[in-house]
Coordinates of C-alpha atoms and ligand atoms in Angstrom, one line a residue:
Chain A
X1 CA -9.7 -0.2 -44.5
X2 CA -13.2 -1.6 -45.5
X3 CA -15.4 -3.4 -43.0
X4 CA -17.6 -4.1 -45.3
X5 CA -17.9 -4.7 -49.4
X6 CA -20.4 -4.7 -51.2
X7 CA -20.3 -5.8 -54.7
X8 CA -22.9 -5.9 -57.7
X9 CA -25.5 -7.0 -54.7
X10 CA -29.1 -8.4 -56.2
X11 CA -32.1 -9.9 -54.1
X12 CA -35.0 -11.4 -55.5
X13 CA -37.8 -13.1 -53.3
X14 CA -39.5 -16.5 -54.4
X15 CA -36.9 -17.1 -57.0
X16 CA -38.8 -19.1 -60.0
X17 CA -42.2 -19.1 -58.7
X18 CA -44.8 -16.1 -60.3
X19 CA -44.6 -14.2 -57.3
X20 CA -41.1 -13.6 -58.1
X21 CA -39.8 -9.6 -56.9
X22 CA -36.5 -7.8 -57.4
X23 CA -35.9 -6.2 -54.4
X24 CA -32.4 -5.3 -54.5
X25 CA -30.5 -4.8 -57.9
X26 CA -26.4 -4.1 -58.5
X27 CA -25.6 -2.7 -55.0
X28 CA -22.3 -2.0 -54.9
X29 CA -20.7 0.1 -52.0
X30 CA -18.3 -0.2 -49.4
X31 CA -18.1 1.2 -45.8
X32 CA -14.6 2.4 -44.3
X33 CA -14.0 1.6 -40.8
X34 CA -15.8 3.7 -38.4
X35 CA -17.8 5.9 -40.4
X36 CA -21.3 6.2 -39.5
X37 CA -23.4 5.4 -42.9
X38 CA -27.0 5.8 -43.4
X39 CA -28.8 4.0 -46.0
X40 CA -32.2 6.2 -46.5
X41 CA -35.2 5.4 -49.3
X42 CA -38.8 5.4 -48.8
X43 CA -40.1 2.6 -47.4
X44 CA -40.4 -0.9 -49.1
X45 CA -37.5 0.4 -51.5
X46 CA -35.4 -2.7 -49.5
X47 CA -33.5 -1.4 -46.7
X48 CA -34.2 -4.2 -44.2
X49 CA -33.7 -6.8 -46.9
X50 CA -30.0 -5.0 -47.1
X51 CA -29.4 -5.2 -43.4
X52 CA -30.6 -8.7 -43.0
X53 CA -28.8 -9.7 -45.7
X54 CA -25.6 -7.8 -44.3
X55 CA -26.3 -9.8 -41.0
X56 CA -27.0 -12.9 -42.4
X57 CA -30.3 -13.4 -41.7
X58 CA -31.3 -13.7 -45.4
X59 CA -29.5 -15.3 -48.5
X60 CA -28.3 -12.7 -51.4
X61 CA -29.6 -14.2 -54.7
X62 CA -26.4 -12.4 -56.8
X63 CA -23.4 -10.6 -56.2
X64 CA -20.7 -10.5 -53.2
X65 CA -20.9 -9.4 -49.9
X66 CA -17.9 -9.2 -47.6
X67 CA -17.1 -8.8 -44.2
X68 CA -13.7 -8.2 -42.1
X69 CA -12.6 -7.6 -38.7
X70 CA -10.1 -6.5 -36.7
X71 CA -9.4 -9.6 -34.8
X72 CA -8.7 -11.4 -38.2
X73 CA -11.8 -14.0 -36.8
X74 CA -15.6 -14.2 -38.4
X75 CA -16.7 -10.3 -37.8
X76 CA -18.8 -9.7 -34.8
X77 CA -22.3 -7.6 -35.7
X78 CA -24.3 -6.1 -33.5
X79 CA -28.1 -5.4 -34.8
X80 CA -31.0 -2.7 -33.3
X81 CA -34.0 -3.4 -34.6
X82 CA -37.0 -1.4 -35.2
X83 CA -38.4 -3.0 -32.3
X84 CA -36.4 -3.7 -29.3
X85 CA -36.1 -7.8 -29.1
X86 CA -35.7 -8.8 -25.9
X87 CA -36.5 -11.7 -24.3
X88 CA -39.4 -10.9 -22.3
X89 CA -38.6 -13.7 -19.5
X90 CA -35.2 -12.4 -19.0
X91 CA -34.1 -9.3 -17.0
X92 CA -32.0 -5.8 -18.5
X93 CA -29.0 -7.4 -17.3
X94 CA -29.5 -10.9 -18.7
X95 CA -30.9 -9.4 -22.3
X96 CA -27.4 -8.0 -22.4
X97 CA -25.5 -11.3 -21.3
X98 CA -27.8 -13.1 -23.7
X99 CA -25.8 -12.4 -26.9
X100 CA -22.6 -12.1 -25.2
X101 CA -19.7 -14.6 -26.3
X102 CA -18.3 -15.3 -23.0
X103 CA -19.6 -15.0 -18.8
X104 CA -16.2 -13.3 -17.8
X105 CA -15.9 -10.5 -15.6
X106 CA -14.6 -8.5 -18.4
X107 CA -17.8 -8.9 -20.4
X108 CA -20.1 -8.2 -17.5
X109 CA -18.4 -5.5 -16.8
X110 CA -18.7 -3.9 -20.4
X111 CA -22.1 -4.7 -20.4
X112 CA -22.3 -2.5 -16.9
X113 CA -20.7 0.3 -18.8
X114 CA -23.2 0.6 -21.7
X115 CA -26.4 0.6 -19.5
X116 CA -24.8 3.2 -17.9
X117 CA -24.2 4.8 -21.0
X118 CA -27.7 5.0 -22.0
X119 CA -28.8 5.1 -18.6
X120 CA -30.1 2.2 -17.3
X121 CA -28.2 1.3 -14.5
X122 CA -30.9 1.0 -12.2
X123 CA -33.0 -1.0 -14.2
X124 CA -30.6 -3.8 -15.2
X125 CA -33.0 -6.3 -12.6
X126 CA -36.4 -5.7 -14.2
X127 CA -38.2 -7.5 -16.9
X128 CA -38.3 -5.4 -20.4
X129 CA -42.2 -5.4 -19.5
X130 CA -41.5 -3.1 -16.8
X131 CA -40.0 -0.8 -19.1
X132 CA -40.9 2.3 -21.2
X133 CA -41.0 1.7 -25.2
X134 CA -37.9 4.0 -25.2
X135 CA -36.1 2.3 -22.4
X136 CA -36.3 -1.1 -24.0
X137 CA -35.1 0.6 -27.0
X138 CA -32.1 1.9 -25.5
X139 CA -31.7 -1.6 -23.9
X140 CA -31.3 -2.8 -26.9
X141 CA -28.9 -0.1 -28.3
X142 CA -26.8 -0.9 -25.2
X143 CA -26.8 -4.5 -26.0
X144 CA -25.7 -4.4 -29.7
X145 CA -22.5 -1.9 -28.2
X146 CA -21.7 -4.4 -25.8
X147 CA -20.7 -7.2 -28.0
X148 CA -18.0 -4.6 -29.3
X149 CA -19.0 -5.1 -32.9
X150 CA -16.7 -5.1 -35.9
X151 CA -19.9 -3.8 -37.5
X152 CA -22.8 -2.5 -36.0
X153 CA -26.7 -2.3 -38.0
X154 CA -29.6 0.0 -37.1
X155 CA -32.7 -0.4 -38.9
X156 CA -35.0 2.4 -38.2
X157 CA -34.4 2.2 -34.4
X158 CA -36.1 5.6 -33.7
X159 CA -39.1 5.5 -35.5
X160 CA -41.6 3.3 -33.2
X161 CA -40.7 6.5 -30.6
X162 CA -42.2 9.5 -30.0
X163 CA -40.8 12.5 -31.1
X164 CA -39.2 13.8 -27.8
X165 CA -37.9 10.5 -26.7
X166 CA -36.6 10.3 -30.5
X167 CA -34.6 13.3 -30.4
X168 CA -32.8 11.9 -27.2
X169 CA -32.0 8.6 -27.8
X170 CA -30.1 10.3 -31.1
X171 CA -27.8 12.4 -29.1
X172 CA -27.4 9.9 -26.7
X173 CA -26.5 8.1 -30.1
X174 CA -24.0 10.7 -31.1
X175 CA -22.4 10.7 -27.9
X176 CA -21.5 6.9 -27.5
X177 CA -20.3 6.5 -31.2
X178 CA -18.1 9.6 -30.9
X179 CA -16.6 7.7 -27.7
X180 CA -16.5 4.0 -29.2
X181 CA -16.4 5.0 -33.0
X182 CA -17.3 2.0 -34.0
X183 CA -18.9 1.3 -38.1
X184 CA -22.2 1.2 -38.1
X185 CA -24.6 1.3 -41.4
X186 CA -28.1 3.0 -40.1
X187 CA -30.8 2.8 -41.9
X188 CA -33.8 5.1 -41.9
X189 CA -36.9 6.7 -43.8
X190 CA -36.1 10.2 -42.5
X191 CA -33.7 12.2 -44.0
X192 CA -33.3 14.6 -41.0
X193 CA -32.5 12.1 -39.1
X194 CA -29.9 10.6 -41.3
X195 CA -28.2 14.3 -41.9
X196 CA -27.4 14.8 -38.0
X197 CA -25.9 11.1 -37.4
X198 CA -24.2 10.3 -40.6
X199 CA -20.7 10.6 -42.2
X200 CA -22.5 9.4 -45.7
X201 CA -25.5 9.0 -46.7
X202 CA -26.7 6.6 -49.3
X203 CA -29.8 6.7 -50.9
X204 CA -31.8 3.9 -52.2
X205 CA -34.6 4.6 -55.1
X206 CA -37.6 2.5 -55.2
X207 CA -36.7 -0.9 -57.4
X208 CA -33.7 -0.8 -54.8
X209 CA -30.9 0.7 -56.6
X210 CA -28.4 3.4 -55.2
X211 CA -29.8 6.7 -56.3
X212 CA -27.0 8.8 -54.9
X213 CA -24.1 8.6 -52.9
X214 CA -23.5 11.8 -50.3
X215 CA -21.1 12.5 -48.0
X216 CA -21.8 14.9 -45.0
X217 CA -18.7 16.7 -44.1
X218 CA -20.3 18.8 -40.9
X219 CA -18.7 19.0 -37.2
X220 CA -19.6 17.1 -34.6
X221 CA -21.8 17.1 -32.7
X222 CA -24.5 18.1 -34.7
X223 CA -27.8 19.9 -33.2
X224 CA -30.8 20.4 -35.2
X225 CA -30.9 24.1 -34.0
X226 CA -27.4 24.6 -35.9
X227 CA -28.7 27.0 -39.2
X228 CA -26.0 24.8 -41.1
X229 CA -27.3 21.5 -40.7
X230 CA -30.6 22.6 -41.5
X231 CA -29.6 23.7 -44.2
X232 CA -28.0 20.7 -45.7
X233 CA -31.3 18.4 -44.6
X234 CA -33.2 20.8 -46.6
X235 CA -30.4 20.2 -49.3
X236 CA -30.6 16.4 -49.0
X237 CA -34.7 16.6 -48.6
X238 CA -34.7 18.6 -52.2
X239 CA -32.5 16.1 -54.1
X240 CA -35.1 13.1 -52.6
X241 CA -37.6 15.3 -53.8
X242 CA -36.2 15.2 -57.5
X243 CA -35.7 11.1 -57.1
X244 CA -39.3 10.9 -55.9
X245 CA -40.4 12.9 -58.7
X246 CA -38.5 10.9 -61.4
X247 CA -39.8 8.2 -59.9
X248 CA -43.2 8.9 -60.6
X249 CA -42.9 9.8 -64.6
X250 CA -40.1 6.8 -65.2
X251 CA -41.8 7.1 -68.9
X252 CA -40.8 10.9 -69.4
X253 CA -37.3 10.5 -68.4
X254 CA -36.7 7.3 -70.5
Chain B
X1 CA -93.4 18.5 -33.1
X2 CA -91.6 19.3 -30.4
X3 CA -90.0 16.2 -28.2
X4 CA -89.2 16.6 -24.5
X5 CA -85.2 15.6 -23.8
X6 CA -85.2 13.4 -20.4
X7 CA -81.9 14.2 -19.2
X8 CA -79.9 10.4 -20.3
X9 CA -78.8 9.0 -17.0
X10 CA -75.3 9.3 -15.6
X11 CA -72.8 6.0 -16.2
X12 CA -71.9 4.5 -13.4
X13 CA -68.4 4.4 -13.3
X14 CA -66.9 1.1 -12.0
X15 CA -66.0 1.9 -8.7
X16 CA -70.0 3.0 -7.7
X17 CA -70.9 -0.4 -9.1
X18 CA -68.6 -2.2 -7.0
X19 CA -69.7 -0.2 -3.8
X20 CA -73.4 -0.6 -5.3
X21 CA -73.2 -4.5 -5.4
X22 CA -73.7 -6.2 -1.6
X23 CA -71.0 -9.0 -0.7
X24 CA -73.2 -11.8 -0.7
X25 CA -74.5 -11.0 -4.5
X26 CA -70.2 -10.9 -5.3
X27 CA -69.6 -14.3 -3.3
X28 CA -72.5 -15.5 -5.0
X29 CA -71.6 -14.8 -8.4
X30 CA -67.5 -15.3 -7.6
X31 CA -65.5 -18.3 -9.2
X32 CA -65.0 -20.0 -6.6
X33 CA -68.6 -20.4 -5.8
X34 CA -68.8 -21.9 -9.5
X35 CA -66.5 -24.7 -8.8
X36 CA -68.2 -25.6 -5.1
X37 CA -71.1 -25.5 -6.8
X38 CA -69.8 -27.9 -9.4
X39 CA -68.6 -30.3 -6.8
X40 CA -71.8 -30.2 -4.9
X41 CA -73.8 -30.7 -7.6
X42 CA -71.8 -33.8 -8.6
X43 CA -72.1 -34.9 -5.1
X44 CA -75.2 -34.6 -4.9
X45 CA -76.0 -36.6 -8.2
X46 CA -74.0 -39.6 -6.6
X47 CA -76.0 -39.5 -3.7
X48 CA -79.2 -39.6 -5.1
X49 CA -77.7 -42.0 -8.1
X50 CA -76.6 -44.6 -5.4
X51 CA -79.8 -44.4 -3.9
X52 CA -81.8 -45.6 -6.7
X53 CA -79.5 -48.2 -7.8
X54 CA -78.0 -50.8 -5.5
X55 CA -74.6 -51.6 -7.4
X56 CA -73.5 -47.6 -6.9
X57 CA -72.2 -47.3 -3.4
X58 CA -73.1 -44.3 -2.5
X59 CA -70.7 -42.2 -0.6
X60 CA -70.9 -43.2 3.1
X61 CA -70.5 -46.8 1.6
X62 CA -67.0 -45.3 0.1
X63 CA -65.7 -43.3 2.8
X64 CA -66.2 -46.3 4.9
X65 CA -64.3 -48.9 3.0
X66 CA -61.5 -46.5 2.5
X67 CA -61.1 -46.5 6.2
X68 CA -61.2 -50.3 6.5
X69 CA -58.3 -50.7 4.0
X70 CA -56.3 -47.8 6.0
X71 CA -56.9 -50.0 9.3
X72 CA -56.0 -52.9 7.4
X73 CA -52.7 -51.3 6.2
X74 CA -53.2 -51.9 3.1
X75 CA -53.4 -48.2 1.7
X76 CA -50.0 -46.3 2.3
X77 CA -48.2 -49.9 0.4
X78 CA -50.6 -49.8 -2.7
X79 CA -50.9 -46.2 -2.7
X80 CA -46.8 -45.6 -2.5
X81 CA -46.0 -48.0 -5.2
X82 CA -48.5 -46.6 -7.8
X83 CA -47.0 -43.0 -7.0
X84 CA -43.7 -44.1 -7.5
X85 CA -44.8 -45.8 -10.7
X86 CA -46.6 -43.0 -12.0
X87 CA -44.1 -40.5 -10.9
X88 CA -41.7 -42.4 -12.7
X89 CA -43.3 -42.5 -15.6
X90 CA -44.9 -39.0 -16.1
X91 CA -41.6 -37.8 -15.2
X92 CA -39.5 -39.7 -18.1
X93 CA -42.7 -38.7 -20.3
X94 CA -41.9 -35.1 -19.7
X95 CA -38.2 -35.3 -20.2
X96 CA -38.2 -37.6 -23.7
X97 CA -41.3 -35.4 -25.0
X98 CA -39.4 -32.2 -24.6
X99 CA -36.6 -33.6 -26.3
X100 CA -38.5 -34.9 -28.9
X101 CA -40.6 -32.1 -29.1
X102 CA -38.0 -29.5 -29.2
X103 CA -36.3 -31.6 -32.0
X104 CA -39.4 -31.9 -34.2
X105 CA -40.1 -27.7 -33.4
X106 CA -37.1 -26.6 -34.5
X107 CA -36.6 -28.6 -37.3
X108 CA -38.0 -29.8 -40.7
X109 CA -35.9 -33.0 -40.6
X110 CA -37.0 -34.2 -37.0
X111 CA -40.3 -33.5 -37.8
X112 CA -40.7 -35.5 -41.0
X113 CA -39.3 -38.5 -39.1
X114 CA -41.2 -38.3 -35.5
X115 CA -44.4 -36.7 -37.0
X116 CA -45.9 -40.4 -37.8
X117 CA -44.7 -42.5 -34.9
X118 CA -46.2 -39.8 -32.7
X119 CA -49.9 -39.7 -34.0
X120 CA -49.6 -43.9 -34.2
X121 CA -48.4 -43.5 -30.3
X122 CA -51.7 -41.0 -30.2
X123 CA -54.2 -43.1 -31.1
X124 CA -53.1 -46.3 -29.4
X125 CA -55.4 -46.3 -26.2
X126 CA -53.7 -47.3 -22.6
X127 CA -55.5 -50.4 -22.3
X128 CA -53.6 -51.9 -25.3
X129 CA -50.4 -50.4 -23.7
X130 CA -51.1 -52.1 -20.5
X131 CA -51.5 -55.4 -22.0
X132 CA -48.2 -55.0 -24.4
X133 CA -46.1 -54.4 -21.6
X134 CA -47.9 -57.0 -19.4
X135 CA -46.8 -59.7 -21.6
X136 CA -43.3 -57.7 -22.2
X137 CA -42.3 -57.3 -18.6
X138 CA -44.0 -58.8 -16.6
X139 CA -46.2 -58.4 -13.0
X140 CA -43.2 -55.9 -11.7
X141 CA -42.6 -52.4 -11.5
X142 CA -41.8 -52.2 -15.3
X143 CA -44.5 -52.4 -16.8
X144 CA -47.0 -49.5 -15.5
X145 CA -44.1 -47.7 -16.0
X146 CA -43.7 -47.7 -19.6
X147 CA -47.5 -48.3 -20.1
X148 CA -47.6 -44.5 -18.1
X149 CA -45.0 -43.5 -20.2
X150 CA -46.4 -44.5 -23.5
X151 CA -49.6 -43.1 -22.9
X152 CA -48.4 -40.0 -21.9
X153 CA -45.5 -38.9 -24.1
X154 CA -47.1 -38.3 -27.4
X155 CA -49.0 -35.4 -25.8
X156 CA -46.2 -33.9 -24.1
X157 CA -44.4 -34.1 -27.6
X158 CA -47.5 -32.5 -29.5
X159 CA -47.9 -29.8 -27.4
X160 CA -44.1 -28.9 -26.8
X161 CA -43.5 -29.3 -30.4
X162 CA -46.5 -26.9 -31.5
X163 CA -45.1 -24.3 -29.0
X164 CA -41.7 -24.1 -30.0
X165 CA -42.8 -23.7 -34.0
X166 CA -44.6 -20.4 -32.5
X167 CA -41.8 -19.2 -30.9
X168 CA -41.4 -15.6 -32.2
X169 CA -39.3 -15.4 -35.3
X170 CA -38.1 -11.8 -34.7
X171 CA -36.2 -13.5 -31.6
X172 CA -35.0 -15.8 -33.7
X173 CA -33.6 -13.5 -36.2
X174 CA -32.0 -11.8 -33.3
X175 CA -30.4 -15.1 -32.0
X176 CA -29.0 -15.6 -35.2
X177 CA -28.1 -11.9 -35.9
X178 CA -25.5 -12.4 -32.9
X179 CA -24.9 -15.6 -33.5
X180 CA -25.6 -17.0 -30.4
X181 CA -24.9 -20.6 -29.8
X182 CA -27.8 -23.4 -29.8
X183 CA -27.6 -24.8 -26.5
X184 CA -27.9 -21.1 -25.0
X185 CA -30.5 -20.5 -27.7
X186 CA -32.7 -23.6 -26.1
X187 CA -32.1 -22.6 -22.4
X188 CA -33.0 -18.9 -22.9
X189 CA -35.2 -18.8 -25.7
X190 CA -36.9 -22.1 -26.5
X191 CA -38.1 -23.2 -23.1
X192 CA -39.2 -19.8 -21.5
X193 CA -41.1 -19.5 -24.6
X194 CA -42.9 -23.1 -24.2
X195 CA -43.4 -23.6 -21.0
X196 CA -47.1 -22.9 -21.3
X197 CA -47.3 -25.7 -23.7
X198 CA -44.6 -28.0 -21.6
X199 CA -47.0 -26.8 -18.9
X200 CA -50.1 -28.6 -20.5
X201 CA -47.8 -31.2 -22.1
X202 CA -47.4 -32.6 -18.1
X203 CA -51.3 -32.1 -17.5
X204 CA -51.8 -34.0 -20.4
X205 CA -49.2 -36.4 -19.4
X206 CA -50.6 -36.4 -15.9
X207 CA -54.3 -37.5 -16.3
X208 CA -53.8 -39.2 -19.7
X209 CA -51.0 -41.3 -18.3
X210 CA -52.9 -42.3 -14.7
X211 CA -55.0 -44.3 -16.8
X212 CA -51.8 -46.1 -18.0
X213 CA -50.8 -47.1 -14.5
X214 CA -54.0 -47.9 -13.0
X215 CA -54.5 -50.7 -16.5
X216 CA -51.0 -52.1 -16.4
X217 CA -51.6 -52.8 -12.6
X218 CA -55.0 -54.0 -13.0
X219 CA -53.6 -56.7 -15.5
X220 CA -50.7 -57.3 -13.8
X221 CA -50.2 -58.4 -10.4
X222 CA -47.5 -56.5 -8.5
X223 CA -49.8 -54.6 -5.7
X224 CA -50.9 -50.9 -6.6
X225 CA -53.8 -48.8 -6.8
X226 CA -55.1 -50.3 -9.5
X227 CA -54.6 -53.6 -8.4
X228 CA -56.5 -53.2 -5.2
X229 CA -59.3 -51.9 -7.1
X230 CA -59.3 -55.1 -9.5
X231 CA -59.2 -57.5 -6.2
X232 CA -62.5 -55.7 -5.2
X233 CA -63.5 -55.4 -7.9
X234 CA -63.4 -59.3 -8.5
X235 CA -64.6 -60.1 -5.1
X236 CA -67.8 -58.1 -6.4
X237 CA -67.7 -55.1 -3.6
X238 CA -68.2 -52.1 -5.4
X239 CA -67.6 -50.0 -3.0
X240 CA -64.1 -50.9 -2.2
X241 CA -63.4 -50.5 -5.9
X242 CA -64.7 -47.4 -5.9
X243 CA -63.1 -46.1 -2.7
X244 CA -59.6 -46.6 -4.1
X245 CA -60.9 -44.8 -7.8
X246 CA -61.8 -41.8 -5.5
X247 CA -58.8 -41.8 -4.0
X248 CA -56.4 -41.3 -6.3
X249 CA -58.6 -39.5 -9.0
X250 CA -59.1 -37.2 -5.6
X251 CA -55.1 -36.6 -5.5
X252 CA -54.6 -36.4 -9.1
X253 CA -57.1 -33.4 -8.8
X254 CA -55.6 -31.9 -5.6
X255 CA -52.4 -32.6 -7.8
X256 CA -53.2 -30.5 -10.6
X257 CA -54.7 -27.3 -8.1
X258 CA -52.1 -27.1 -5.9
X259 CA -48.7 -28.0 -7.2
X260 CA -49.3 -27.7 -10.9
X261 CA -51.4 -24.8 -10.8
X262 CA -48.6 -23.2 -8.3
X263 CA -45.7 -23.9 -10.4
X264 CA -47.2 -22.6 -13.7
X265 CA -47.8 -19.2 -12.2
X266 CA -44.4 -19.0 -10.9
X267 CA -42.8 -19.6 -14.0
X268 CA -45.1 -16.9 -15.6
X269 CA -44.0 -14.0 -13.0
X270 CA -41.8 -12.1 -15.7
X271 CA -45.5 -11.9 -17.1
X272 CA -47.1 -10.2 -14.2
X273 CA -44.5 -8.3 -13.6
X274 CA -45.5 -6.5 -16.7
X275 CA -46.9 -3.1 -16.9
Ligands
ADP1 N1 -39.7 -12.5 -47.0 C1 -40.2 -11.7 -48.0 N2 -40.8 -12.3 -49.0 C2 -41.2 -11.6 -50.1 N3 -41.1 -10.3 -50.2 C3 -40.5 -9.6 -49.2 C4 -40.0 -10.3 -48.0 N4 -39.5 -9.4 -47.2 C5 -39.6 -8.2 -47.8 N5 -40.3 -8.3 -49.0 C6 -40.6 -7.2 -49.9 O1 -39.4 -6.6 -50.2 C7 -39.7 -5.2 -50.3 C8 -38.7 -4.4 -49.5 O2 -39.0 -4.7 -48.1 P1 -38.1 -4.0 -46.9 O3 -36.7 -4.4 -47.2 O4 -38.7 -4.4 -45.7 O5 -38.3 -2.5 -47.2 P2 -37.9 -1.2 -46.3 O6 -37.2 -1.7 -45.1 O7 -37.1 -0.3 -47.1 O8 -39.2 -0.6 -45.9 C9 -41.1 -4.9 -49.9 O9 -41.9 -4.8 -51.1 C10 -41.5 -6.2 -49.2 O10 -42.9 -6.5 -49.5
MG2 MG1 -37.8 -1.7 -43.0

């Protein structure tokens, strides 16, 4: 079944003023429930704008978006952000109970088992200033997990990391969606990145249309020394290529 | 043409400066030794300002009719009424202008109504305050009350308002993201962010609104600081005015060092605890 529909989607900013910009035009896609979709495109090609409008946190200007859930109630979303958003005056354990629905046991106890998960058991006391720029990120991966989202959004979580602590915070990635499989829509600039996590892969074209739809059928889990997976990013890399290239001579093609 | 190279002097790194400089030349030049030498210099300009002019008592002059009102019993009665009416008073400032402020922060509505009463409450000095509630209330507790109230709760308002417009909207996004509800919203996000402006809302609140209760009791009647300070004042002895002045502009300022100053940092530890 569907989590979430997407249908004939269009976003412009500062509707009827001269600064006017289509950043979004006739998105239409759905995501089954949980399969792990990426949504890659260069950047400013309107990824975020998609997420936040997925979340809520901005207004679509056309077009219908909907959302279900299991429970049959409003769907529960969890959100990493680029940046880890935490409240610096608040403890590891506290962030995590911040966003949390409910102080039972139950819930403090899930939120226990996902700083495990990524690790952080021991740091659930301090203050996210205490913290590494990694461990706050995985803080906030933990969090988003712990509200046991009908649908869960990353939006380039990875890419204010370093390279080493990149690589992983993705398996660590791999490892707790294989065990919770729960939907999540990631979005991301890097088309690596997006081969090893993703079920499907959608890519957005600058002028924020879907370019191409691609579905990754590879095992799991997926490690960038496998010759197969490399060989499908440098499959996937190509085809951007060719939409990058387009792109540029839009009068040629037309 | 050749130029000799003189060999361009080592840096001194931090820690030979520190060892170079001799503890006298650090006490000298430390903080602390600014303010004491901001109090002695004020001191000092009393004393020599008293000296030349006969209606400034000079300090001994103060220190002395300060200890004739203690033996006369008259301090600990004055003193402990104006405290409880300016505790009063600062503290209902502080509740009402992070209500309001709060209200006006996080929305457009709240602001477009309380934006104009607030600047009118602004600019309407604590003298004109004092003699309002005079005439409202009366000579009792009441009025320094709301005068200290009045005077003060616009600036709480202002600043707690200003702070919680800053708060950052990438938090707020996330709030909303997981759609957590407003009260928890105002607890854990809201305030922690403010309370350096709720911080210098109360200052504000605290040596704007002394002014209120020192007028209202100086108008009205019902015993106080300020009202001790008027009956000297009218009996022409200086010097008994002044000693109760000093001593309760001397606790406001012990006040703001030692409690205020105390409580701010503690509610900033998640700050220092930083990296
Ligand atoms: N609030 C806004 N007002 C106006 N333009 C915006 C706003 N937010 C984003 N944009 C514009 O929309 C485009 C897409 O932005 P964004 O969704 O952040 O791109 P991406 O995440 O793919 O890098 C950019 O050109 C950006 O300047
Ligand atoms: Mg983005």
């Amino acid at each position: 079944m569907a989590v979430l529909t997407i249908k004939n989607l269009a976003k412009t900013f500062n509707v009827g003023t001269p600064r006017a910009s289509r950043v979004l035009d006739d998105i239409s896609f759905d995501v089954r429930g949980g399969t792990f979709v990426s949504i890659v495109g260069p950047s400013g090609c309107g990824k975020s704008t998609l997420l936040n409008i997925i979340s809520g946190v901005e207004e679509h200007t056309s077009g219908d978006i909907s959302l279900t859930s299991d429970s049959g109630g409003p769907a529960r979303m969890g959100y990493v952000f680029q940046d880890p958003r935490l409240l610096p005056w608040r403890s590891v354990m506290k962030n995590m109970m911040y966003v949390q629905n409910d102080r039972s046991e139950a819930t403090v106890g899930r939120c226990r088992k996902y700083l495990e998960m990524v690790g952080l058991t021991k740091n659930a006391d301090f203050f996210p200033g205490q913290l590494s720029g990694g461990m706050q990120q995985r803080v906030g991966i933990a969090r988003a997990f712990a509200v046991e989202p009908d649908l869960l959004l990353m939006d380039e979580p990875f890419s204010h990391l370093d390279a080493i602590t990149a690589r992983g915070l993705r398996a660590q990635l791999q490892d707790i969606w294989a065990q919770s499989k729960k939907t999540v829509v990631f979005v991301t600039h890097d088309v690596v990145e997006a081969v090893e996590l993703s079920d499907r892969i959608i890519v957005l074209q600058p002028g924020g249309r879907i370019f191409e739809d691609i579905t990754i059928d590879l095992p799991r889990p997926r490690r960038q020394t496998d010759p197969t997976v490399a060989t499908l990013q440098a499959e996937v890399l190509g085809r951007l290529e060719t939409m990058k290239a387009m792109a540029r001579t839009p009068e040629a093609v037309a | 043409m050749s130029t000799t190279m003189t060999p361009v002097k080592a840096r001194r790194s931090t820690s030979e400066k520190e060892k170079a400089t001799p503890a006298w030349q650090k006490t000298l030049t430390s903080d602390r030794a600014a303010r004491v030498a901001a109090l002695l210099s004020f001191f000092l300009f009393w004393v020599v300002i008293s000296a030349l002019f006969a209606r400034v008592p000079g300090p001994v002059e103060v220190v002395q009719r300060l200890v004739d009102e203690f033996s006369r019993g008259e301090v600990f009665g004055n003193f402990g009424s104006t405290l409880y009416r300016f505790g009063v008073g600062v503290a209902l400032a502080t509740v009402v202008g992070i209500a309001v402020g709060v209200i006006m922060g996080l929305s457009q509505l709240g602001r477009a109504f309380f934006e104009s009463p607030v600047l009118v409450a602004l600019s309407i000095p604590a003298i004109i305050w004092s003699f309002l509630t005079v005439m409202w209330f009366g000579f009792g507790d009441l009025s320094p009350i709301i005068t200290t109230f009045l005077t003060s709760v616009p600036f709480v308002i202002v600043n707690v308002a200003q702070g919680v417009r800053g708060v950052s909207r990438d938090l707020r996004d996330m709030s909303t993201t997981y759609k957590v509800p407003l009260s928890r919203r105002i607890k854990d996000l809201v305030l922690p962010a403010v309370t350096g402006y709720v911080a210098a809302g109360i200052r504000f609140a605290i040596i704007i609104g002394w002014n209120g209760v020192l007028l209202a009791e100086w108008f009205g009647g019902g015993g106080g600081v300020g009202y001790r300070a008027r009956w000297w004042y009218d009996a022409n002895r200086f010097g008994g005015f002044a000693a109760w002045v000093v001593l309760f502009v001397g606790f406001i300022v012990l006040l703001d060092r030692f409690v205020l100053d105390r409580v701010i940092q503690r509610a900033f530890r998640w700050r220092d605890a930083s990296a």
